[in-house]
GROMACS .gro file of C-alpha atoms in nm:
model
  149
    1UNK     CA    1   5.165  -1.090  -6.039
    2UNK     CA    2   4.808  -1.161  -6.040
    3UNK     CA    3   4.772  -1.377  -5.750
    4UNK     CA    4   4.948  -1.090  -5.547
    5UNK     CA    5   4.663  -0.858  -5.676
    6UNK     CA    6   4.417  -1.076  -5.593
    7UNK     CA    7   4.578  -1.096  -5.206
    8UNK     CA    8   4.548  -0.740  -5.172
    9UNK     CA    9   4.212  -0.718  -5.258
   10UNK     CA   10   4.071  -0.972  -5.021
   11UNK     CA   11   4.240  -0.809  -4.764
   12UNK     CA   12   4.007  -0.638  -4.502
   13UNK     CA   13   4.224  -0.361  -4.454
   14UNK     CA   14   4.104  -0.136  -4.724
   15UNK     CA   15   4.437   0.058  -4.772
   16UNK     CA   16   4.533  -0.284  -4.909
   17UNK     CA   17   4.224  -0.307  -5.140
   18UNK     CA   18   4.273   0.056  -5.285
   19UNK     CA   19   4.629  -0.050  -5.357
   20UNK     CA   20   4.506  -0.379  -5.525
   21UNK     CA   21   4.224  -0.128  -5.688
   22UNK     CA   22   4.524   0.114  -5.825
   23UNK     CA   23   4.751  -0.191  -5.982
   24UNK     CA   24   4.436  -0.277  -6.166
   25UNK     CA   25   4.399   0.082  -6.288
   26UNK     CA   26   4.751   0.125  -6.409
   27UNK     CA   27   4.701  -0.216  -6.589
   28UNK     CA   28   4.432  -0.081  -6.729
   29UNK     CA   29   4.607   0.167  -6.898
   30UNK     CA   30   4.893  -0.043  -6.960
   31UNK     CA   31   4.746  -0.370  -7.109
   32UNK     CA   32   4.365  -0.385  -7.096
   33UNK     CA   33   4.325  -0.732  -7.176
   34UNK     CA   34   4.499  -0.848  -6.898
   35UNK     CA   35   4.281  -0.675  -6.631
   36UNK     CA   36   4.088  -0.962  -6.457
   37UNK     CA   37   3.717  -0.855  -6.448
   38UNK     CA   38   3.562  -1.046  -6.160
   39UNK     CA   39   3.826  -0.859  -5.925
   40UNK     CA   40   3.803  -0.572  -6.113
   41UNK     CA   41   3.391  -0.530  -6.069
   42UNK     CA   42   3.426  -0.670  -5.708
   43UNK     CA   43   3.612  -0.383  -5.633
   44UNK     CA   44   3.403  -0.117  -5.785
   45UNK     CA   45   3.084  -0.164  -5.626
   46UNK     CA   46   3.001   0.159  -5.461
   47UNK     CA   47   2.756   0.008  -5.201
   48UNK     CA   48   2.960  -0.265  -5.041
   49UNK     CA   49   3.313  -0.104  -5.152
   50UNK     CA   50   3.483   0.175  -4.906
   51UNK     CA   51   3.529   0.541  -5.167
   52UNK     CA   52   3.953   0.486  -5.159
   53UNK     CA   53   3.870   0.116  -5.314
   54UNK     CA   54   3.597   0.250  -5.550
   55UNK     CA   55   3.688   0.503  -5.733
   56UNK     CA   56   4.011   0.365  -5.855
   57UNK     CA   57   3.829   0.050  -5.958
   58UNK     CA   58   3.569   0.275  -6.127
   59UNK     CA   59   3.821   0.438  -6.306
   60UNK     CA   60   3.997   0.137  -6.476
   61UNK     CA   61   3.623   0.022  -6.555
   62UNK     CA   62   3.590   0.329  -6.716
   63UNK     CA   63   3.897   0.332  -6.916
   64UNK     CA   64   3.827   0.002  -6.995
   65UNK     CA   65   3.525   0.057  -7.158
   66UNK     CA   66   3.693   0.277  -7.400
   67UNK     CA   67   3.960  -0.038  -7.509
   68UNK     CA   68   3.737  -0.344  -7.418
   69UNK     CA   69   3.365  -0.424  -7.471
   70UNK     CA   70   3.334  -0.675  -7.260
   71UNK     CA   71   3.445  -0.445  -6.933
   72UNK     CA   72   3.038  -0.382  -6.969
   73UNK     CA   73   3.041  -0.692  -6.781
   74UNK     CA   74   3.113  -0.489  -6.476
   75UNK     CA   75   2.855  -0.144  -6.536
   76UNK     CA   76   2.593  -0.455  -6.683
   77UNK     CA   77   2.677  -0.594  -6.294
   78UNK     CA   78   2.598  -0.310  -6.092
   79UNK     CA   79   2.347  -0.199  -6.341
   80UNK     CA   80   2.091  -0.481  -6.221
   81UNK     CA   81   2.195  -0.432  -5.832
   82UNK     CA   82   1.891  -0.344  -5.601
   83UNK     CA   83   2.083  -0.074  -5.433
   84UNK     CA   84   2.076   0.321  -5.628
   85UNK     CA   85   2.385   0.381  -5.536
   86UNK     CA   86   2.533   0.140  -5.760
   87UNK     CA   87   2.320   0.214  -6.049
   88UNK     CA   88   2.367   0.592  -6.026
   89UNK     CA   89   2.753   0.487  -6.047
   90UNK     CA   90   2.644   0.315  -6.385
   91UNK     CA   91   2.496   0.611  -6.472
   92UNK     CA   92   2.787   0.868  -6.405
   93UNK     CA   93   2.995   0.639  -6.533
   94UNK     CA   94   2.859   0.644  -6.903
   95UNK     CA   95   2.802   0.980  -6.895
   96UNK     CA   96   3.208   1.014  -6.865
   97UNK     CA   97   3.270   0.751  -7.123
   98UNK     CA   98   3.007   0.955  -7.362
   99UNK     CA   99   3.252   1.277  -7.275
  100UNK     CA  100   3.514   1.112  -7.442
  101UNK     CA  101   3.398   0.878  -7.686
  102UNK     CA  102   3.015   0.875  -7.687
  103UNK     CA  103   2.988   0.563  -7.950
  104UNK     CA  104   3.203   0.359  -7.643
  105UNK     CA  105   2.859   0.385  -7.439
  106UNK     CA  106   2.648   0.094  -7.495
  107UNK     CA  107   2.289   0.248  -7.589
  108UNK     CA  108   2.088  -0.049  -7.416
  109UNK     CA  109   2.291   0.019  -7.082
  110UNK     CA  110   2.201   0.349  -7.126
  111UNK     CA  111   1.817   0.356  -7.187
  112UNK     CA  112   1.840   0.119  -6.859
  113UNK     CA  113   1.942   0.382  -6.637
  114UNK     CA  114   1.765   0.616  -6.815
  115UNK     CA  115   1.419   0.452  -6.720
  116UNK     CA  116   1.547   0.333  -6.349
  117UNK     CA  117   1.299   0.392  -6.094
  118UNK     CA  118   1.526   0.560  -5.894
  119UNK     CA  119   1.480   0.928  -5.973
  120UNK     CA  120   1.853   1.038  -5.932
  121UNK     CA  121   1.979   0.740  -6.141
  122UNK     CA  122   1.710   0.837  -6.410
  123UNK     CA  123   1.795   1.195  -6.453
  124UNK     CA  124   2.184   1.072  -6.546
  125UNK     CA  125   2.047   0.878  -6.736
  126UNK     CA  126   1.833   1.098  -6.935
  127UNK     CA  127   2.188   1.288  -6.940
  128UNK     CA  128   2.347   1.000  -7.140
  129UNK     CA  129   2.122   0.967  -7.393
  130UNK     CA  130   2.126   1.340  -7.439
  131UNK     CA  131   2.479   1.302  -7.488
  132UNK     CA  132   2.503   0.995  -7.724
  133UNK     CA  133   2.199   1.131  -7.913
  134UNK     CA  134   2.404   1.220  -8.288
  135UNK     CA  135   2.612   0.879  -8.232
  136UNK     CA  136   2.467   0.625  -8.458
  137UNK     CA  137   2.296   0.295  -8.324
  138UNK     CA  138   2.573   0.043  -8.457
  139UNK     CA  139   2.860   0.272  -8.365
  140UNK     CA  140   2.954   0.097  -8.022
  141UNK     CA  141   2.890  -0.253  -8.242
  142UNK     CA  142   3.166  -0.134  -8.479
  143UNK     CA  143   3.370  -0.007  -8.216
  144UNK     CA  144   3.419  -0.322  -8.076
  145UNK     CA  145   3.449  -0.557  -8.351
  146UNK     CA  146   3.784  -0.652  -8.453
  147UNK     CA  147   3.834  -0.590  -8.762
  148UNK     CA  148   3.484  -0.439  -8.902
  149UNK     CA  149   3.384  -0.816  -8.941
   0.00000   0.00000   0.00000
């Protein structure tokens, strides 16, 4: 259940918050829609987050992205955070979502990171754009929009 989720990952232990971090992965895979974003970008957040809560949470984001356009929410989040590290994980992030299906990367996130001041974060994201280059502009629009309407 949700609210059990939601225990785990306001838990201080962070054994607890990983496992709260992998439920929301495999529901990820299992039924996207149900994944609870707040909790889902709370836990992803690679400057206040410990790595074992992180990178689970970064990989249902990720998968997410490829079933659900509004999981942005969550890169869009960490995107606009002050600290690099959380932008670079924007920017890594895309460029693994543009390895599988480059018209899931939003273009606008990705010129963001791509002109961060942050010279790490900018080089990814000079890497995205390389990589979504050939994908047309309203491909991610389309990709998203139920039913071509």
């Amino acid at each position: 259940p949700r609210e059990f989720v939601e225990v785990l990952a306001a838990e201080t232990d962070f054994s607890r918050r990983s496992s709260a971090a992998h439920l929301l992965w495999i529901l990820a895979e299992q039924s996207a829609g149900e994944v609870p974003l707040g909790l889902l970008g709370r836990l992803a957040k690679p400057s206040t987050e410990d790595w074992y809560v992180q990178a689970p949470a970064m990989a249902a984001t990720k998968l997410l992205m490829l079933r659900r356009g509004e999981a942005r929410i969550i890169l869009d989040e960490l995107a606009r955070s002050e600290e690099a590290d959380d932008r670079y994980s924007v920017a890594t992030s895309l460029l693994d979502i543009a390895g599988i299906a480059p018209d899931a990367v939003p273009r606008d996130l990705a010129e963001s990171v791509a002109n961060d001041p942050d010279e790490l974060v900018a080089g990814k994201g000079q890497e995205v754009l390389r990589a979504i280059a050939d994908v047309p502009k309203e491909s991610h629009d389309r990709r998203f929009t139920p039913f071509g309407m």
